[in-house]
Amino acid sequence: MPSAVVLIVCKTVMLPADQHDVNSKWTGYENRTWAIENSMMQCRRQEVQLYDQSEAMGAAAQPFNQQRCQRASLMLGVEWDQAHKSSSYRFWRVACPVPIVDTRTGEVIAWKMPECGHRDTVICEVDTAI
C-alpha cells in the first residue's frame, strides 16, 4: 500500500454568532456550516504523501496498512484544520489507497487513490492549493 492518504476539505460559511456560547471569544469556537451552492457541497481533494519519521531516525520500518492509514489520516485532518484556520475550507473526509485486485488470481496488482465520492452532493476540485 502506498504511504499516502486523500484529504477531502469542503467550503464552509459562518453562521450568526451563537448567543448561547458566551465562551466563544476565549475558546475560538466558530459557528460554521457546510457551504451549499446549487444543492452541492464545494470540496477539494488533496493527496498527502506520508513518511515514517521514526524510520528516518533508524527504527525498523513498519508496514503501511489500512489501520495505520486511517489513524494517520484522521490526525492529518485535524492538523489540516488547525493550519488553515484563516481559510473557509474545513476537513470533511479521508480516504486510504484502494487495492486493484486481479480477479483470476486474487493478487493485488496495483493501488488507486480514491476520488472525492458523493458525486450527487459534492463538486470536487482535485489537488488544488487552498
mmCIF file of C-alpha atoms in Angstrom:
data_model
loop_
_atom_site.group_PDB
_atom_site.id
_atom_site.type_symbol
_atom_site.label_atom_id
_atom_site.label_comp_id
_atom_site.label_asym_id
_atom_site.label_seq_id
_atom_site.Cartn_x
_atom_site.Cartn_y
_atom_site.Cartn_z
ATOM 1 C CA MET A 1 0.000 0.000 0.000
ATOM 2 C CA PRO A 2 1.454 3.396 -0.890
ATOM 3 C CA SER A 3 2.139 5.673 2.072
ATOM 4 C CA ALA A 4 -0.396 8.326 1.144
ATOM 5 C CA VAL A 5 -3.892 9.481 2.066
ATOM 6 C CA VAL A 6 -6.528 11.613 0.416
ATOM 7 C CA LEU A 7 -7.940 14.520 2.416
ATOM 8 C CA ILE A 8 -11.239 15.976 1.296
ATOM 9 C CA VAL A 9 -11.827 19.507 2.535
ATOM 10 C CA CYS A 10 -15.021 21.440 1.890
ATOM 11 C CA LYS A 11 -16.053 25.067 1.923
ATOM 12 C CA THR A 12 -17.880 26.390 4.980
ATOM 13 C CA VAL A 13 -19.727 29.577 5.881
ATOM 14 C CA MET A 14 -20.018 31.378 9.186
ATOM 15 C CA LEU A 15 -23.432 31.463 10.777
ATOM 16 C CA PRO A 16 -24.519 34.321 13.009
ATOM 17 C CA ALA A 17 -22.872 34.276 16.418
ATOM 18 C CA ASP A 18 -24.415 31.796 18.797
ATOM 19 C CA GLN A 19 -25.913 33.785 21.668
ATOM 20 C CA HIS A 20 -25.715 30.776 23.985
ATOM 21 C CA ASP A 21 -21.942 30.281 23.722
ATOM 22 C CA VAL A 22 -20.615 33.039 25.958
ATOM 23 C CA ASN A 23 -17.145 31.446 25.985
ATOM 24 C CA SER A 24 -16.570 31.573 22.210
ATOM 25 C CA LYS A 25 -14.326 34.638 22.401
ATOM 26 C CA TRP A 26 -11.950 32.647 24.648
ATOM 27 C CA THR A 27 -12.290 29.204 23.073
ATOM 28 C CA GLY A 28 -12.112 30.382 19.455
ATOM 29 C CA TYR A 29 -15.274 28.463 18.578
ATOM 30 C CA GLU A 30 -16.730 29.399 15.195
ATOM 31 C CA ASN A 31 -20.338 28.681 14.316
ATOM 32 C CA ARG A 32 -19.765 27.194 10.827
ATOM 33 C CA THR A 33 -21.794 25.058 8.485
ATOM 34 C CA TRP A 34 -21.052 23.492 5.096
ATOM 35 C CA ALA A 35 -21.476 25.893 2.169
ATOM 36 C CA ILE A 36 -24.138 24.562 -0.181
ATOM 37 C CA GLU A 37 -24.311 26.052 -3.678
ATOM 38 C CA ASN A 38 -26.903 24.705 -6.126
ATOM 39 C CA SER A 39 -27.582 21.833 -3.700
ATOM 40 C CA MET A 40 -23.909 20.762 -3.829
ATOM 41 C CA MET A 41 -21.019 20.970 -1.357
ATOM 42 C CA GLN A 42 -17.898 22.669 -2.751
ATOM 43 C CA CYS A 43 -14.892 20.490 -1.911
ATOM 44 C CA ARG A 44 -11.244 19.938 -2.782
ATOM 45 C CA ARG A 45 -9.349 16.658 -2.849
ATOM 46 C CA GLN A 46 -5.712 16.622 -1.772
ATOM 47 C CA GLU A 47 -3.321 13.689 -1.846
ATOM 48 C CA VAL A 48 -0.841 13.768 1.023
ATOM 49 C CA GLN A 49 2.337 11.680 0.859
ATOM 50 C CA LEU A 50 3.405 10.308 4.254
ATOM 51 C CA TYR A 51 6.724 9.205 5.633
ATOM 52 C CA ASP A 52 7.714 7.391 8.802
ATOM 53 C CA GLN A 53 9.797 9.791 10.879
ATOM 54 C CA SER A 54 10.944 7.040 13.259
ATOM 55 C CA GLU A 55 12.222 5.012 10.290
ATOM 56 C CA ALA A 56 14.211 8.060 9.156
ATOM 57 C CA MET A 57 15.760 8.103 12.641
ATOM 58 C CA GLY A 58 16.890 4.469 12.370
ATOM 59 C CA ALA A 59 13.915 2.444 13.653
ATOM 60 C CA ALA A 60 12.683 -0.646 11.830
ATOM 61 C CA ALA A 61 10.260 0.079 9.006
ATOM 62 C CA GLN A 62 6.585 -0.509 9.809
ATOM 63 C CA PRO A 63 4.259 -1.622 7.002
ATOM 64 C CA PHE A 64 1.709 0.996 5.983
ATOM 65 C CA ASN A 65 -1.594 -0.851 6.297
ATOM 66 C CA GLN A 66 -5.291 0.101 6.486
ATOM 67 C CA GLN A 67 -5.236 0.663 10.264
ATOM 68 C CA ARG A 68 -2.165 2.930 10.141
ATOM 69 C CA CYS A 69 -3.623 4.797 7.175
ATOM 70 C CA GLN A 70 -6.890 5.516 8.986
ATOM 71 C CA ARG A 71 -5.146 6.609 12.181
ATOM 72 C CA ALA A 72 -2.716 8.884 10.326
ATOM 73 C CA SER A 73 -5.393 10.366 8.099
ATOM 74 C CA LEU A 74 -7.652 11.418 10.963
ATOM 75 C CA MET A 75 -4.739 13.133 12.691
ATOM 76 C CA LEU A 76 -3.825 14.824 9.397
ATOM 77 C CA GLY A 77 -7.375 16.110 9.055
ATOM 78 C CA VAL A 78 -7.265 17.770 12.455
ATOM 79 C CA GLU A 79 -3.806 19.208 11.716
ATOM 80 C CA TRP A 80 -5.069 20.490 8.362
ATOM 81 C CA ASP A 81 -7.926 22.379 10.049
ATOM 82 C CA GLN A 82 -5.544 23.920 12.576
ATOM 83 C CA ALA A 83 -3.128 25.023 9.855
ATOM 84 C CA HIS A 84 -5.890 26.555 7.694
ATOM 85 C CA LYS A 85 -7.965 28.486 10.245
ATOM 86 C CA SER A 86 -7.948 31.591 8.042
ATOM 87 C CA SER A 87 -9.421 29.582 5.147
ATOM 88 C CA SER A 88 -13.138 28.955 4.711
ATOM 89 C CA TYR A 89 -12.376 25.276 3.992
ATOM 90 C CA ARG A 90 -12.570 22.591 6.683
ATOM 91 C CA PHE A 91 -11.639 18.909 6.772
ATOM 92 C CA TRP A 92 -14.581 16.676 5.833
ATOM 93 C CA ARG A 93 -13.375 13.164 4.969
ATOM 94 C CA VAL A 94 -10.343 10.994 4.360
ATOM 95 C CA ALA A 95 -9.635 8.026 2.157
ATOM 96 C CA CYS A 96 -6.882 5.426 2.054
ATOM 97 C CA PRO A 97 -5.446 3.771 -1.059
ATOM 98 C CA VAL A 98 -7.684 1.094 -2.565
ATOM 99 C CA PRO A 99 -6.246 -2.158 -3.944
ATOM 100 C CA ILE A 100 -6.824 -3.170 -7.554
ATOM 101 C CA VAL A 101 -7.146 -6.955 -7.474
ATOM 102 C CA ASP A 102 -6.673 -9.450 -10.304
ATOM 103 C CA THR A 103 -9.968 -11.365 -10.251
ATOM 104 C CA ARG A 104 -8.352 -14.548 -11.576
ATOM 105 C CA THR A 105 -5.510 -14.810 -9.061
ATOM 106 C CA GLY A 106 -6.766 -12.652 -6.195
ATOM 107 C CA GLU A 107 -3.430 -10.784 -6.178
ATOM 108 C CA VAL A 108 -3.153 -7.051 -5.615
ATOM 109 C CA ILE A 109 -1.731 -5.742 -8.881
ATOM 110 C CA ALA A 110 -1.835 -2.008 -8.123
ATOM 111 C CA TRP A 111 -3.227 0.658 -5.810
ATOM 112 C CA LYS A 112 -5.579 3.524 -6.631
ATOM 113 C CA MET A 113 -6.016 6.763 -4.752
ATOM 114 C CA PRO A 114 -9.759 7.316 -4.196
ATOM 115 C CA GLU A 115 -11.771 10.049 -5.848
ATOM 116 C CA CYS A 116 -13.855 12.563 -3.932
ATOM 117 C CA GLY A 117 -17.001 10.425 -3.966
ATOM 118 C CA HIS A 118 -20.586 11.534 -3.330
ATOM 119 C CA ARG A 119 -20.926 12.792 -6.910
ATOM 120 C CA ASP A 120 -24.614 13.526 -6.342
ATOM 121 C CA THR A 121 -23.939 16.001 -3.498
ATOM 122 C CA VAL A 122 -20.315 17.141 -3.923
ATOM 123 C CA ILE A 123 -18.482 19.168 -6.559
ATOM 124 C CA CYS A 124 -14.825 18.353 -6.083
ATOM 125 C CA GLU A 125 -11.744 20.136 -7.339
ATOM 126 C CA VAL A 126 -8.717 17.844 -7.486
ATOM 127 C CA ASP A 127 -5.394 18.607 -5.787
ATOM 128 C CA THR A 128 -5.613 22.383 -5.742
ATOM 129 C CA ALA A 129 -3.938 24.866 -3.467
ATOM 130 C CA ILE A 130 -6.145 26.493 -0.892
#
